[in-house]
XYZ file of C-alpha atoms in Angstrom:
257
model
C 58.389 93.393 65.492
C 59.384 93.319 69.143
C 62.362 92.776 71.373
C 62.636 91.723 75.020
C 65.414 92.876 77.316
C 66.186 92.401 81.008
C 64.218 89.164 81.113
C 66.061 85.912 80.395
C 69.247 87.962 79.914
C 68.957 89.405 83.442
C 71.876 88.315 85.650
C 69.347 87.361 88.355
C 67.609 84.912 85.981
C 68.950 81.431 85.252
C 67.704 79.216 82.427
C 67.212 75.794 84.018
C 65.968 73.768 81.053
C 65.024 74.107 77.400
C 63.119 71.500 75.436
C 60.843 71.825 72.433
C 58.877 75.093 72.649
C 59.524 75.485 76.391
C 62.096 77.269 78.495
C 62.174 77.071 82.308
C 63.681 80.078 84.070
C 64.474 80.632 87.729
C 64.946 83.856 89.682
C 68.077 83.451 91.796
C 67.082 86.065 94.363
C 63.923 87.926 95.296
C 65.025 91.533 94.848
C 61.610 93.066 95.573
C 61.920 92.897 99.345
C 61.429 95.184 102.318
C 63.631 95.398 105.419
C 61.124 93.193 107.219
C 61.164 90.444 104.579
C 64.858 90.558 103.605
C 65.944 87.808 106.011
C 63.219 85.438 104.834
C 64.057 86.173 101.188
C 67.770 85.554 101.784
C 67.362 82.181 103.475
C 64.677 81.150 100.970
C 67.197 81.650 98.159
C 69.822 79.673 100.064
C 67.417 76.737 100.483
C 66.324 76.720 96.820
C 62.937 78.323 97.505
C 62.860 80.401 94.339
C 60.331 81.652 91.824
C 60.231 79.839 88.482
C 58.420 80.539 85.230
C 57.664 78.730 82.001
C 58.370 80.640 78.781
C 56.641 79.280 75.656
C 57.794 79.902 72.072
C 54.650 79.652 69.959
C 56.729 79.841 66.794
C 57.921 76.310 67.594
C 54.525 74.807 68.455
C 50.977 75.548 69.560
C 50.684 75.316 73.352
C 47.935 74.039 75.671
C 48.091 75.291 79.277
C 46.244 74.888 82.548
C 43.374 77.362 82.828
C 44.413 80.601 84.545
C 48.160 79.995 84.166
C 48.897 82.769 81.633
C 50.734 85.860 82.926
C 51.639 87.764 79.750
C 51.978 87.285 76.008
C 53.713 89.225 73.265
C 53.494 89.383 69.475
C 51.262 87.251 67.313
C 49.434 85.211 69.941
C 45.896 83.924 69.570
C 44.019 82.175 72.369
C 41.310 79.580 71.733
C 39.330 77.219 73.930
C 40.640 74.215 72.027
C 37.064 72.954 71.638
C 36.528 71.485 68.175
C 32.847 70.517 68.423
C 29.922 70.009 70.793
C 30.953 66.399 71.410
C 34.528 67.578 72.070
C 33.193 70.079 74.626
C 31.231 67.431 76.513
C 34.167 65.044 76.345
C 36.534 67.612 77.857
C 33.971 68.574 80.487
C 33.570 64.950 81.563
C 37.330 64.385 81.589
C 37.843 67.462 83.751
C 35.140 66.334 86.164
C 36.679 62.912 86.766
C 40.382 63.907 86.800
C 40.030 67.099 88.848
C 41.774 69.112 86.130
C 40.270 72.211 84.525
C 37.593 71.162 82.045
C 38.722 73.504 79.277
C 42.440 74.049 78.836
C 43.130 77.091 76.616
C 45.270 76.652 73.521
C 47.593 79.378 72.230
C 48.700 79.658 68.610
C 50.749 82.117 66.590
C 54.420 83.063 66.488
C 54.845 85.156 69.633
C 55.849 84.511 73.236
C 53.667 83.234 76.070
C 54.847 83.459 79.693
C 53.055 81.651 82.520
C 52.540 82.744 86.121
C 55.555 82.409 88.447
C 55.510 79.549 90.931
C 57.655 78.269 93.779
C 57.130 74.708 92.558
C 59.667 72.953 90.366
C 58.933 72.836 86.631
C 59.741 69.552 84.894
C 59.961 69.146 81.125
C 59.228 65.603 79.897
C 59.242 64.209 76.375
C 56.179 61.964 76.128
C 57.866 59.977 73.353
C 60.437 58.820 75.917
C 57.561 57.268 77.889
C 56.365 55.102 75.038
C 54.125 57.845 73.674
C 51.761 57.831 76.671
C 52.298 59.131 80.210
C 49.877 59.249 83.159
C 50.060 62.170 85.613
C 49.159 62.445 89.257
C 46.375 64.912 90.060
C 47.180 68.616 89.749
C 50.617 68.320 88.126
C 49.773 69.367 84.567
C 50.895 72.895 83.632
C 51.404 72.984 79.860
C 52.107 70.832 76.819
C 52.533 70.782 73.081
C 49.023 70.968 71.629
C 49.750 67.934 69.458
C 49.459 65.773 72.578
C 46.048 64.189 73.165
C 44.448 64.277 76.638
C 42.613 61.262 78.003
C 41.126 60.213 81.339
C 42.566 56.877 82.503
C 40.602 54.797 85.006
C 42.456 52.507 87.371
C 41.628 48.812 87.506
C 40.046 48.299 90.943
C 37.572 51.035 91.793
C 36.646 49.874 95.296
C 40.208 49.897 96.634
C 40.851 53.268 95.030
C 37.951 54.758 96.956
C 39.111 53.099 100.183
C 42.616 54.423 99.658
C 41.406 57.986 99.275
C 42.671 58.200 95.702
C 40.761 59.504 92.710
C 39.350 56.981 90.264
C 40.818 58.688 87.184
C 44.096 60.278 86.147
C 45.028 62.500 83.213
C 47.165 60.909 80.510
C 48.990 62.648 77.671
C 49.423 60.732 74.431
C 51.502 61.256 71.288
C 54.808 62.955 70.530
C 55.555 66.247 72.253
C 56.871 67.953 75.374
C 54.851 68.519 78.548
C 55.599 70.594 81.642
C 54.674 69.445 85.144
C 54.615 71.326 88.451
C 56.414 69.198 91.024
C 56.964 69.555 94.761
C 60.478 68.116 94.298
C 63.278 69.185 91.949
C 64.289 66.856 89.144
C 67.540 66.088 90.985
C 65.621 64.439 93.848
C 63.094 62.451 91.834
C 63.620 58.694 91.736
C 63.110 57.015 88.359
C 62.214 53.325 88.412
C 62.114 51.152 85.288
C 60.001 48.002 85.496
C 60.419 45.034 83.158
C 57.435 42.779 83.822
C 57.745 43.505 87.539
C 55.810 45.130 90.392
C 56.356 48.364 92.342
C 54.379 49.006 95.557
C 54.373 52.460 97.157
C 52.894 53.242 100.555
C 51.623 56.740 99.815
C 51.001 59.191 97.013
C 54.647 59.613 95.994
C 54.525 58.742 92.278
C 53.997 61.813 90.109
C 54.046 60.195 86.651
C 54.138 56.716 85.164
C 53.922 54.921 81.817
C 50.386 54.273 80.631
C 51.504 50.714 79.834
C 51.602 49.958 83.580
C 48.571 48.519 85.362
C 47.902 50.893 88.283
C 45.823 49.598 91.206
C 45.364 50.199 94.930
C 45.725 47.020 96.982
C 46.192 45.769 100.529
C 49.863 45.537 101.471
C 49.245 41.931 102.546
C 46.923 39.370 101.041
C 44.971 39.139 104.279
C 43.451 41.767 106.523
C 45.289 40.232 109.500
C 48.587 40.412 107.643
C 48.027 44.090 106.771
C 47.206 44.900 110.374
C 50.260 42.994 111.661
C 52.627 44.752 109.261
C 51.294 48.168 110.272
C 50.568 48.994 106.629
C 47.221 49.377 104.923
C 46.601 50.066 101.241
C 49.444 50.640 98.807
C 49.647 51.962 95.251
C 50.735 49.161 92.926
C 52.316 49.599 89.476
C 52.548 46.319 87.594
C 54.007 45.461 84.186
C 56.631 47.082 81.963
C 57.267 50.816 82.024
C 58.665 53.679 84.085
C 57.636 55.482 87.284
C 58.814 58.912 88.437
C 58.620 59.068 92.235
C 59.212 61.696 94.933
C 61.354 60.659 97.925
C 59.217 62.703 100.329
C 55.552 63.522 100.768
C 53.860 66.437 99.074
C 54.276 69.755 100.838
C 51.447 72.277 101.377
C 51.031 74.804 98.569
C 53.101 77.967 99.000
């Protein structure tokens, strides 16, 4: 038996979201400061630059996380590699190589508590079932998910334009019913959600962070002709075509803090 005090019940800690086995907490102020860093800490808090953590309840579900994300765990917690067989190992290794994600994502089982490393990024909880049971993620956003979700590498349609646009050829998709947690540069309040019904969305830049796997994702010239692209001042754009949803940032990605 165990008990935890002065954690989520601390008056400096705010619970931002709870869904499935996950709880997102946020530290309202950085209290571990020195006289030299107090001013920076104060204005950081005022501008929503705060530390956030993901708390996982393993009693509700087994959890798969990004490699190296664990900070501490308590109670009955067992860590595994999640590798079921030799073919599963090679499959995960290949998927990690093409998507840029960690090849082996550890899985945690049991009935205890798992807490991930604090981050200044925003933590988003998404129900994959709300995305038609399959969601595609931009590179580097995956943090954790219900272990019932299956991981796949999704290849975009036109390889040559993807290379020319500086984008990767593959993205990670999560499939099934369960909750996932993403690390986003923008808070949920600023993200733009676009629903397409047999329509087309074109984005000049890497602003989309997640989209329905039902959408056809390509990289294309902004105009049908090279002269037209040059005249418009635009080059290649990310194109999402079909029926589904796109979650998009209003501003470009910021450097890692």
